Amino acid sequence: MDLFDKLRILSDAAKYDAACTSSGVDRDGKGGQLGNAAACGICHSFSADGRCVSLLKVLMSNACIYNCAYCLNRVSNDVPRATFAPRELADLTIHFYRRNYIEGLFLSSGVVKSPDYTCEKMIETLRILREEYGFRGYIHAKAIPGADDLLLNRLGRLSDRMSVNIELPSQQSLDKLAPDKSKSAILRPMGLLRDGIKENCTDLIRYRHAEPFAPAGQSTQMIVGATPESDYQILQLTAALYQKFSLKRVFFSAYIPVSDNPLLPARTISPPLLREHRLYQADWLLRFYGFSANEILDEKHPILNPLIDPKCNWAINNMALFPVEVNTAPRELLLRVPGIGVNSTMRILRARRETKLDFSGLRRIGVVLKRAQYFITCQGKTAQGVRITPDNALNALISDSQKQRLPSQNYEQLSLFSDQITREDVVKCISGQI
């Protein structure tokens, strides 16, 4: 098999790994060496199926010994197999970099022979890149659960970011669909990476020539829609991962049916891309807006609203807290107003030290008044012509594309025996009235 065929097979097999992330590393180029990494992120691109792909995203091998039902590369699946030699992949990466095709490498792998063997091959690839070619570009490497701690430590020394895929949200789902994996085997390397990153932060301060260890942190990926866990369970797990393992990101990957296993959704079912999108919005609230998982969803309402984003949904269900006075409200409450983001909040706090803000001033500093006007007052006044009610706010918050999902507003003959859901029912459900 020639190199092009290997690249075609292994890059296609890697497309299900979510990696739409900034590098998080700021490292300048150096004379006699190759590449650099920018803290603001490297270039991203989007694949034909809408996924954000960046870097040279490729597997070391897809000859996996595991039989995870949801995975295209499972041992029982009849697909072409290929494995890169470490030098092949290192040379390919450098050639692509010199042609300006890529700015870094995203390297994952199926488990070949054993976790230790696979990890050794990945380490050798990165060693050639870093030590022989002097490559200083961004490298994201997937840790192989079950590999020896010393090997994971060495992999972390050669990578900028590492990740351990948690795969499925619960041990029960892992037992059914990935019997070769366990929650403890996945969480153990996460703890190892957390401790290594924390220790390395101290070493970098104490010792001038300390070797960095995964300076861009660690992340994980979770498959959504393959198993019956609710959004509430997924957000609870996400919040716990951030808190316990200091993760930089939790990526959600809508399950794309690749198997006829009766335990999985049928191939005819579309990937839950809208659900994936809502989970990313909720994840943003956890990381930057001070929300807890229990504020976004609870056991009685375990599914994210498909019609409006989680922040708007929370605001509609907590209208008793609004409207807030922009000129006096604390930062924590401003962050919870739909239409006011993190940057807008900072600008409001800065501007109101100098003057009293009005609606035209808010528009100039970037507040989305189309949304925010139903939740705020300026100098004690609401926006001109705006009546603050849950229904008016909801109509303003639903996007045009999502309004098409609502039942028609046309008048219909009432029927005692009709079980059709009306627009009013939907609005009451969203606003928590029923």
Short mmCIF file of C-alpha atoms in Angstrom, two decimals:
data_model
loop_
_atom_site.label_atom_id
_atom_site.label_comp_id
_atom_site.label_asym_id
_atom_site.label_seq_id
_atom_site.Cartn_x
_atom_site.Cartn_y
_atom_site.Cartn_z
CA MET A 1 0.00 0.00 0.00
CA ASP A 2 1.53 3.35 -0.97
CA LEU A 3 1.62 6.45 1.19
CA PHE A 4 -1.28 8.15 -0.60
CA ASP A 5 -3.60 5.20 0.07
CA LYS A 6 -2.62 5.20 3.75
CA LEU A 7 -3.28 8.91 3.98
CA ARG A 8 -6.68 8.54 2.30
CA ILE A 9 -7.76 5.74 4.64
CA LEU A 10 -6.40 7.16 7.88
CA SER A 11 -7.47 10.76 7.33
CA ASP A 12 -10.98 9.57 6.48
CA ALA A 13 -11.03 7.39 9.60
CA ALA A 14 -10.06 10.39 11.74
CA LYS A 15 -12.92 12.65 10.65
CA TYR A 16 -15.13 11.59 13.56
CA ASP A 17 -12.72 13.07 16.09
CA ALA A 18 -13.84 16.57 17.07
CA ALA A 19 -10.88 18.95 17.13
CA CYS A 20 -12.26 22.40 16.46
CA THR A 21 -10.09 24.09 19.02
CA SER A 22 -7.56 26.87 19.20
CA SER A 23 -4.00 25.90 19.88
CA GLY A 24 -3.72 27.77 23.20
CA VAL A 25 0.05 27.95 22.78
CA ASP A 26 2.13 31.02 21.95
CA ARG A 27 5.49 29.97 20.57
CA ASP A 28 7.50 31.99 18.06
CA GLY A 29 9.54 30.57 15.24
CA LYS A 30 13.24 29.99 15.86
CA GLY A 31 16.21 30.20 13.54
CA GLY A 32 17.14 26.85 12.05
CA GLN A 33 13.85 25.25 13.13
CA LEU A 34 10.39 24.96 11.63
CA GLY A 35 6.96 26.34 12.45
CA ASN A 36 5.34 28.38 15.18
CA ALA A 37 2.13 28.28 17.19
CA ALA A 38 -0.14 31.23 17.91
CA ALA A 39 -2.14 31.56 21.13
CA CYS A 40 -5.14 32.93 19.27
CA GLY A 41 -5.51 29.66 17.37
CA ILE A 42 -4.34 28.16 14.17
CA CYS A 43 -6.27 28.17 10.94
CA HIS A 44 -9.49 26.16 10.88
CA SER A 45 -11.38 24.70 7.98
CA PHE A 46 -14.69 22.87 7.59
CA SER A 47 -15.19 19.49 6.05
CA ALA A 48 -17.98 18.61 3.65
CA ASP A 49 -20.19 17.30 6.49
CA GLY A 50 -19.93 20.59 8.37
CA ARG A 51 -17.37 19.56 10.95
CA CYS A 52 -14.58 21.91 11.82
CA VAL A 53 -11.28 20.32 10.93
CA SER A 54 -7.93 21.87 11.47
CA LEU A 55 -4.34 20.70 11.32
CA LEU A 56 -3.39 17.46 9.60
CA LYS A 57 -5.95 15.27 11.35
CA VAL A 58 -5.02 11.67 10.92
CA LEU A 59 -4.84 8.32 12.70
CA MET A 60 -1.60 6.48 13.31
CA SER A 61 -3.52 3.30 12.53
CA ASN A 62 -7.10 2.10 12.16
CA ALA A 63 -6.19 -1.56 12.79
CA CYS A 64 -7.88 -1.48 16.19
CA ILE A 65 -8.17 -4.54 18.41
CA TYR A 66 -11.22 -3.17 20.23
CA ASN A 67 -14.80 -3.74 19.12
CA CYS A 68 -16.70 -0.58 20.09
CA ALA A 69 -20.10 -0.85 18.41
CA TYR A 70 -20.32 2.87 17.53
CA CYS A 71 -16.86 3.05 15.93
CA LEU A 72 -16.10 2.73 12.24
CA ASN A 73 -12.69 1.22 13.04
CA ARG A 74 -13.95 -1.59 15.28
CA VAL A 75 -12.22 -4.90 14.73
CA SER A 76 -15.38 -6.60 13.44
CA ASN A 77 -16.00 -3.99 10.74
CA ASP A 78 -14.89 -4.85 7.23
CA VAL A 79 -13.01 -1.71 6.18
CA PRO A 80 -9.57 -1.19 4.59
CA ARG A 81 -6.85 -1.10 7.25
CA ALA A 82 -3.65 0.90 7.22
CA THR A 83 -0.88 1.88 9.61
CA PHE A 84 1.71 4.62 9.26
CA ALA A 85 5.31 4.00 10.15
CA PRO A 86 6.45 6.81 12.48
CA ARG A 87 8.91 8.22 9.97
CA GLU A 88 6.34 8.11 7.17
CA LEU A 89 3.92 10.22 9.15
CA ALA A 90 6.58 12.63 10.40
CA ASP A 91 7.90 13.18 6.86
CA LEU A 92 4.36 13.65 5.54
CA THR A 93 3.61 16.26 8.21
CA ILE A 94 6.75 18.23 7.42
CA HIS A 95 6.12 18.11 3.68
CA PHE A 96 2.58 19.38 4.17
CA TYR A 97 3.79 22.10 6.49
CA ARG A 98 6.43 23.28 4.03
CA ARG A 99 3.74 23.48 1.33
CA ASN A 100 1.63 25.61 3.68
CA TYR A 101 -1.19 23.03 3.70
CA ILE A 102 -1.26 22.72 7.48
CA GLU A 103 -0.04 24.47 10.59
CA GLY A 104 0.14 21.52 12.94
CA LEU A 105 -0.83 17.93 13.62
CA PHE A 106 -3.77 16.24 15.28
CA LEU A 107 -2.75 12.64 15.95
CA SER A 108 -4.98 9.86 17.22
CA SER A 109 -4.99 6.13 16.69
CA GLY A 110 -6.85 2.89 17.01
CA VAL A 111 -5.31 0.49 19.52
CA VAL A 112 -2.79 -1.67 17.63
CA LYS A 113 -1.64 -4.81 19.49
CA SER A 114 -1.79 -3.03 22.87
CA PRO A 115 -2.13 0.50 24.32
CA ASP A 116 1.61 0.57 25.13
CA TYR A 117 2.65 -0.44 21.60
CA THR A 118 0.37 2.19 20.04
CA CYS A 119 1.61 4.88 22.41
CA GLU A 120 5.25 4.04 21.59
CA LYS A 121 4.58 4.50 17.85
CA MET A 122 2.94 7.87 18.46
CA ILE A 123 5.84 8.96 20.66
CA GLU A 124 8.37 8.00 18.01
CA THR A 125 6.47 10.05 15.41
CA LEU A 126 6.43 13.14 17.60
CA ARG A 127 10.08 12.63 18.60
CA ILE A 128 11.13 12.71 14.96
CA LEU A 129 9.09 15.87 14.42
CA ARG A 130 10.33 17.69 17.50
CA GLU A 131 13.92 16.50 17.80
CA GLU A 132 15.03 15.66 14.26
CA TYR A 133 13.07 18.27 12.30
CA GLY A 134 12.92 20.83 15.11
CA PHE A 135 9.19 21.29 14.46
CA ARG A 136 7.74 23.93 16.80
CA GLY A 137 4.20 23.93 15.42
CA TYR A 138 1.12 22.86 17.31
CA ILE A 139 0.58 19.16 18.06
CA HIS A 140 -2.54 17.67 19.60
CA ALA A 141 -2.15 14.00 20.60
CA LYS A 142 -4.81 11.61 21.85
CA ALA A 143 -3.77 9.64 24.91
CA ILE A 144 -4.40 5.92 24.69
CA PRO A 145 -6.26 4.70 27.81
CA GLY A 146 -4.46 1.75 29.36
CA ALA A 147 -0.98 2.88 28.31
CA ASP A 148 1.79 2.99 30.88
CA ASP A 149 2.13 6.21 32.88
CA LEU A 150 5.72 6.79 31.72
CA LEU A 151 4.63 6.58 28.08
CA LEU A 152 1.79 9.06 28.62
CA ASN A 153 4.22 11.37 30.39
CA ARG A 154 6.63 11.21 27.44
CA LEU A 155 3.76 11.85 24.99
CA GLY A 156 2.74 14.89 27.03
CA ARG A 157 6.29 16.29 26.85
CA LEU A 158 6.15 16.18 23.05
CA SER A 159 2.60 17.53 22.61
CA ASP A 160 0.96 20.89 23.09
CA ARG A 161 -2.44 19.52 23.97
CA MET A 162 -3.54 16.04 24.96
CA SER A 163 -6.97 14.53 25.17
CA VAL A 164 -8.59 11.37 26.42
CA ASN A 165 -11.92 10.55 24.81
CA ILE A 166 -14.54 9.71 27.41
CA GLU A 167 -16.61 8.36 24.50
CA LEU A 168 -19.97 7.70 26.19
CA PRO A 169 -21.63 9.50 29.12
CA SER A 170 -22.06 6.53 31.48
CA GLN A 171 -20.48 3.24 32.53
CA GLN A 172 -23.71 1.43 31.58
CA SER A 173 -23.42 2.63 27.99
CA LEU A 174 -19.74 1.70 27.87
CA ASP A 175 -20.61 -1.80 29.09
CA LYS A 176 -23.13 -2.24 26.28
CA LEU A 177 -21.28 -0.63 23.38
CA ALA A 178 -17.58 -0.63 24.30
CA PRO A 179 -16.97 -3.68 26.52
CA ASP A 180 -13.17 -3.32 26.16
CA LYS A 181 -13.26 0.10 27.84
CA SER A 182 -14.18 1.23 31.32
CA LYS A 183 -14.82 4.58 32.92
CA SER A 184 -11.98 4.12 35.41
CA ALA A 185 -9.48 3.29 32.62
CA ILE A 186 -10.48 6.51 30.84
CA LEU A 187 -10.47 8.75 33.91
CA ARG A 188 -7.09 7.52 35.21
CA PRO A 189 -5.01 9.12 32.39
CA MET A 190 -7.12 12.26 32.77
CA GLY A 191 -5.98 12.49 36.38
CA LEU A 192 -2.39 11.80 35.34
CA LEU A 193 -2.50 14.62 32.78
CA ARG A 194 -4.09 17.01 35.29
CA ASP A 195 -1.36 16.35 37.84
CA GLY A 196 1.40 16.57 35.23
CA ILE A 197 0.14 19.91 33.90
CA LYS A 198 -0.22 21.32 37.40
CA GLU A 199 3.25 20.18 38.44
CA ASN A 200 4.76 21.49 35.22
CA CYS A 201 3.35 24.99 35.87
CA THR A 202 5.42 25.11 39.06
CA ASP A 203 8.53 23.68 37.38
CA LEU A 204 8.41 26.26 34.60
CA ILE A 205 8.54 29.01 37.22
CA ARG A 206 11.29 27.42 39.31
CA TYR A 207 13.57 26.07 36.61
CA ARG A 208 14.61 27.99 33.54
CA HIS A 209 15.08 24.95 31.30
CA ALA A 210 12.12 22.92 32.52
CA GLU A 211 10.52 20.89 29.74
CA PRO A 212 6.86 21.84 29.10
CA PHE A 213 4.14 19.24 29.58
CA ALA A 214 0.98 19.66 27.46
CA PRO A 215 1.06 23.47 27.86
CA ALA A 216 -2.29 23.90 26.09
CA GLY A 217 -4.02 21.61 28.60
CA GLN A 218 -6.23 18.62 28.02
CA SER A 219 -9.66 18.07 26.49
CA THR A 220 -12.10 15.24 25.89
CA GLN A 221 -14.83 14.21 23.49
CA MET A 222 -18.25 12.72 24.15
CA ILE A 223 -20.58 11.06 21.65
CA VAL A 224 -24.11 12.43 21.77
CA GLY A 225 -27.20 10.59 20.57
CA ALA A 226 -25.86 7.03 20.48
CA THR A 227 -27.14 6.20 23.98
CA PRO A 228 -30.21 7.22 26.00
CA GLU A 229 -28.53 9.65 28.41
CA SER A 230 -30.34 13.00 28.64
CA ASP A 231 -28.86 16.45 28.14
CA TYR A 232 -29.12 16.94 31.90
CA GLN A 233 -26.91 13.89 32.55
CA ILE A 234 -24.43 15.01 29.90
CA LEU A 235 -24.19 18.53 31.34
CA GLN A 236 -23.76 17.18 34.87
CA LEU A 237 -20.88 15.01 33.65
CA THR A 238 -19.40 17.91 31.68
CA ALA A 239 -19.43 20.22 34.71
CA ALA A 240 -17.84 17.51 36.86
CA LEU A 241 -15.07 16.94 34.29
CA TYR A 242 -14.25 20.65 34.20
CA GLN A 243 -14.16 20.82 37.97
CA LYS A 244 -12.28 17.61 38.72
CA PHE A 245 -9.82 17.38 35.83
CA SER A 246 -9.39 21.06 34.89
CA LEU A 247 -10.22 20.36 31.24
CA LYS A 248 -9.88 23.10 28.65
CA ARG A 249 -12.75 21.82 26.55
CA VAL A 250 -15.36 19.08 26.39
CA PHE A 251 -16.25 18.40 22.76
CA PHE A 252 -19.60 16.94 21.81
CA SER A 253 -19.87 14.79 18.73
CA ALA A 254 -23.29 14.04 17.27
CA TYR A 255 -23.45 10.30 16.61
CA ILE A 256 -23.28 9.48 12.92
CA PRO A 257 -24.82 6.03 12.35
CA VAL A 258 -22.12 3.72 10.99
CA SER A 259 -23.41 0.42 12.33
CA ASP A 260 -26.50 -1.81 12.13
CA ASN A 261 -26.23 -2.76 15.78
CA PRO A 262 -29.74 -2.92 17.35
CA LEU A 263 -28.42 -1.06 20.42
CA LEU A 264 -27.68 2.00 18.26
CA PRO A 265 -29.88 4.39 16.25
CA ALA A 266 -30.70 3.13 12.76
CA ARG A 267 -28.63 4.26 9.81
CA THR A 268 -31.66 6.14 8.45
CA ILE A 269 -31.72 8.51 11.46
CA SER A 270 -29.96 11.82 10.94
CA PRO A 271 -27.17 12.86 13.35
CA PRO A 272 -28.55 15.08 16.17
CA LEU A 273 -26.66 18.17 15.03
CA LEU A 274 -29.09 20.65 16.63
CA ARG A 275 -28.72 18.85 19.97
CA GLU A 276 -24.95 18.99 19.61
CA HIS A 277 -25.21 22.73 18.92
CA ARG A 278 -27.39 23.34 22.01
CA LEU A 279 -24.92 21.38 24.17
CA TYR A 280 -22.06 23.55 22.94
CA GLN A 281 -24.13 26.65 23.85
CA ALA A 282 -24.78 25.22 27.32
CA ASP A 283 -21.09 24.36 27.67
CA TRP A 284 -20.30 28.00 26.90
CA LEU A 285 -22.60 29.07 29.75
CA LEU A 286 -20.77 26.74 32.14
CA ARG A 287 -17.34 28.05 31.20
CA PHE A 288 -17.84 31.78 30.72
CA TYR A 289 -21.21 32.90 32.14
CA GLY A 290 -21.15 31.50 35.65
CA PHE A 291 -24.04 29.07 35.19
CA SER A 292 -24.16 25.71 36.94
CA ALA A 293 -25.51 22.59 35.24
CA ASN A 294 -28.47 22.55 37.63
CA GLU A 295 -29.51 26.05 36.56
CA ILE A 296 -29.62 25.12 32.89
CA LEU A 297 -31.54 21.85 33.28
CA ASP A 298 -32.98 19.75 36.07
CA GLU A 299 -34.43 16.29 36.50
CA LYS A 300 -37.93 17.50 35.58
CA HIS A 301 -36.65 19.27 32.45
CA PRO A 302 -33.77 17.06 31.26
CA ILE A 303 -33.73 18.07 27.57
CA LEU A 304 -32.42 21.34 26.12
CA ASN A 305 -35.04 23.38 24.31
CA PRO A 306 -34.54 22.96 20.55
CA LEU A 307 -36.26 26.27 19.71
CA ILE A 308 -34.15 28.74 21.69
CA ASP A 309 -30.65 28.67 23.11
CA PRO A 310 -30.10 27.65 26.77
CA LYS A 311 -29.42 31.18 28.00
CA CYS A 312 -32.64 32.53 26.52
CA ASN A 313 -34.54 29.53 27.85
CA TRP A 314 -33.22 30.22 31.36
CA ALA A 315 -34.18 33.91 31.08
CA ILE A 316 -37.72 33.11 29.90
CA ASN A 317 -38.18 30.75 32.84
CA ASN A 318 -36.85 33.33 35.32
CA MET A 319 -38.69 36.45 34.22
CA ALA A 320 -39.17 37.42 37.87
CA LEU A 321 -35.49 38.50 37.89
CA PHE A 322 -36.05 40.92 34.99
CA PRO A 323 -35.95 43.67 33.89
CA VAL A 324 -32.56 44.65 35.32
CA GLU A 325 -31.27 48.22 35.37
CA VAL A 326 -28.18 48.28 33.16
CA ASN A 327 -26.61 51.20 35.03
CA THR A 328 -26.63 49.45 38.42
CA ALA A 329 -26.90 45.68 37.82
CA PRO A 330 -23.97 43.52 39.02
CA ARG A 331 -21.74 41.78 36.48
CA GLU A 332 -23.18 38.34 37.33
CA LEU A 333 -26.71 39.45 36.42
CA LEU A 334 -25.69 41.33 33.28
CA LEU A 335 -24.05 38.14 32.00
CA ARG A 336 -27.41 36.41 32.21
CA VAL A 337 -29.27 38.89 30.01
CA PRO A 338 -29.88 37.51 26.48
CA GLY A 339 -28.09 39.71 23.98
CA ILE A 340 -25.35 40.74 26.41
CA GLY A 341 -22.16 38.69 26.13
CA VAL A 342 -18.92 38.62 28.06
CA ASN A 343 -17.32 41.44 26.06
CA SER A 344 -20.47 43.57 26.14
CA THR A 345 -20.64 43.18 29.91
CA MET A 346 -17.05 44.39 30.27
CA ARG A 347 -17.80 47.40 28.06
CA ILE A 348 -20.94 48.24 30.06
CA LEU A 349 -19.04 48.11 33.36
CA ARG A 350 -16.29 50.30 31.92
CA ALA A 351 -18.63 52.82 30.30
CA ARG A 352 -20.93 53.33 33.26
CA ARG A 353 -18.03 54.57 35.40
CA GLU A 354 -18.06 57.63 33.17
CA THR A 355 -21.69 58.13 32.18
CA LYS A 356 -25.27 56.89 32.38
CA LEU A 357 -26.01 54.45 29.59
CA ASP A 358 -29.08 54.60 27.36
CA PHE A 359 -30.29 52.22 24.64
CA SER A 360 -28.43 53.97 21.83
CA GLY A 361 -25.24 53.76 23.89
CA LEU A 362 -25.78 50.04 24.46
CA ARG A 363 -26.19 49.49 20.73
CA ARG A 364 -22.90 51.27 20.06
CA ILE A 365 -20.97 49.05 22.45
CA GLY A 366 -22.27 45.86 20.89
CA VAL A 367 -25.34 44.82 22.89
CA VAL A 368 -27.89 42.94 20.75
CA LEU A 369 -30.92 45.03 21.65
CA LYS A 370 -33.31 42.87 19.63
CA ARG A 371 -32.91 40.34 22.43
CA ALA A 372 -31.79 42.38 25.41
CA GLN A 373 -34.56 45.03 25.30
CA TYR A 374 -37.07 42.60 26.85
CA PHE A 375 -34.88 42.11 29.92
CA ILE A 376 -33.36 45.50 30.73
CA THR A 377 -34.13 49.10 31.60
CA CYS A 378 -31.92 52.13 31.07
CA GLN A 379 -32.24 54.89 33.65
CA GLY A 380 -35.52 53.28 34.76
CA LYS A 381 -37.08 53.20 31.29
CA THR A 382 -37.83 50.35 28.92
CA ALA A 383 -37.08 50.57 25.20
CA GLN A 384 -39.60 52.61 23.26
CA GLY A 385 -42.60 50.56 22.14
CA VAL A 386 -41.52 47.41 24.03
CA ARG A 387 -43.87 45.56 26.36
CA ILE A 388 -41.94 43.21 28.63
CA THR A 389 -43.90 39.95 28.75
CA PRO A 390 -42.77 36.32 28.42
CA ASP A 391 -44.64 35.93 25.11
CA ASN A 392 -43.11 39.05 23.54
CA ALA A 393 -39.67 38.04 24.72
CA LEU A 394 -40.10 34.53 23.37
CA ASN A 395 -41.19 35.75 19.95
CA ALA A 396 -38.08 37.94 19.79
CA LEU A 397 -35.75 35.16 20.88
CA ILE A 398 -36.83 32.43 18.46
CA SER A 399 -34.84 32.63 15.25
CA ASP A 400 -36.60 32.71 11.90
CA SER A 401 -35.44 29.19 11.11
CA GLN A 402 -36.76 27.84 14.40
CA LYS A 403 -40.10 29.65 14.03
CA GLN A 404 -40.82 27.28 11.17
CA ARG A 405 -40.88 24.46 13.71
CA LEU A 406 -43.81 26.10 15.53
CA PRO A 407 -47.35 25.12 14.56
CA SER A 408 -49.04 27.51 12.12
CA GLN A 409 -50.73 30.69 13.39
CA ASN A 410 -53.69 30.15 11.04
CA TYR A 411 -57.05 29.91 12.78
CA GLU A 412 -58.58 26.43 12.86
CA GLN A 413 -61.90 24.93 13.85
CA LEU A 414 -61.66 23.72 17.46
CA SER A 415 -62.33 20.05 18.07
CA LEU A 416 -62.83 18.20 21.33
CA PHE A 417 -61.14 15.16 19.80
CA SER A 418 -58.16 16.83 18.23
CA ASP A 419 -54.83 15.95 19.82
CA GLN A 420 -52.83 18.34 17.65
CA ILE A 421 -50.40 20.52 19.58
CA THR A 422 -51.17 24.22 19.09
CA ARG A 423 -48.77 27.15 18.91
CA GLU A 424 -50.10 28.35 22.29
CA ASP A 425 -49.26 24.97 23.83
CA VAL A 426 -45.72 25.20 22.55
CA VAL A 427 -45.30 28.76 23.87
CA LYS A 428 -46.65 27.75 27.29
CA CYS A 429 -44.31 24.75 27.42
CA ILE A 430 -41.29 26.88 26.60
CA SER A 431 -42.17 29.56 29.14
CA GLY A 432 -42.85 26.96 31.83
CA GLN A 433 -46.58 27.67 32.19
CA ILE A 434 -47.38 24.00 31.52
#
